[in-house]
Amino acid sequence: MDSIAIFKTALEYEKKIRDLYATAISIIDDDRGKVIFETLANEEQSHIDFLEHSIETL
């Protein structure tokens, strides 16, 4: 497996996890929980941005 394939696989997982957190935000009623999941989703998005940039530069 080459570097690009590894990064693309990681990108898929990051997107799935971000989407899971986004789903949690829409389901839960607790405001503090929403903030936590929003923070986690934003962190995953930063990972996605990093991976996409890395793929472009490889």
Coordinates of C-alpha atoms in Angstrom, one line a residue:
M1 CA 0.0 0.0 0.0
D2 CA 1.5 3.4 -1.0
S3 CA 1.4 6.6 1.0
I4 CA -1.6 8.1 -0.9
A5 CA -3.7 5.0 -0.3
I6 CA -2.9 5.1 3.4
F7 CA -3.9 8.8 3.6
K8 CA -7.1 8.1 1.6
T9 CA -8.0 5.3 4.0
A10 CA -7.4 7.5 7.0
L11 CA -9.4 10.3 5.3
E12 CA -12.4 7.9 5.0
Y13 CA -12.3 7.0 8.7
E14 CA -12.0 10.6 9.8
K15 CA -15.0 11.6 7.7
K16 CA -17.0 8.7 9.2
I17 CA -16.1 9.7 12.7
R18 CA -16.9 13.4 12.0
D19 CA -20.3 12.4 10.6
L20 CA -20.9 10.2 13.7
Y21 CA -20.3 13.2 16.0
A22 CA -22.5 15.4 13.8
T23 CA -25.3 12.8 14.2
A24 CA -24.8 12.8 17.9
I25 CA -25.2 16.6 18.0
S26 CA -28.6 16.3 16.3
I27 CA -29.7 13.6 18.6
I28 CA -28.8 14.6 22.1
D29 CA -30.6 17.2 24.2
D30 CA -27.9 18.1 26.6
D31 CA -26.3 21.4 25.7
R32 CA -22.9 20.5 27.3
G33 CA -22.9 17.2 25.3
K34 CA -23.6 19.1 22.1
V35 CA -20.6 21.4 22.8
I36 CA -18.4 18.4 23.4
F37 CA -19.5 16.7 20.2
E38 CA -19.2 19.9 18.2
T39 CA -15.6 20.3 19.5
L40 CA -14.9 16.7 18.5
A41 CA -16.4 17.1 15.1
N42 CA -14.3 20.3 14.5
E43 CA -11.2 18.4 15.5
E44 CA -12.0 15.6 13.0
Q45 CA -12.6 18.3 10.4
S46 CA -9.1 19.7 11.0
H47 CA -7.7 16.1 10.6
I48 CA -9.7 15.9 7.3
D49 CA -8.3 19.2 6.1
F50 CA -4.7 18.1 7.0
L51 CA -5.1 14.7 5.2
E52 CA -6.6 16.3 2.1
H53 CA -3.8 18.8 1.9
S54 CA -1.2 16.0 2.4
I55 CA -2.8 14.0 -0.4
E56 CA -2.5 17.0 -2.7
T57 CA 1.1 17.5 -1.9
L58 CA 2.2 13.9 -2.3

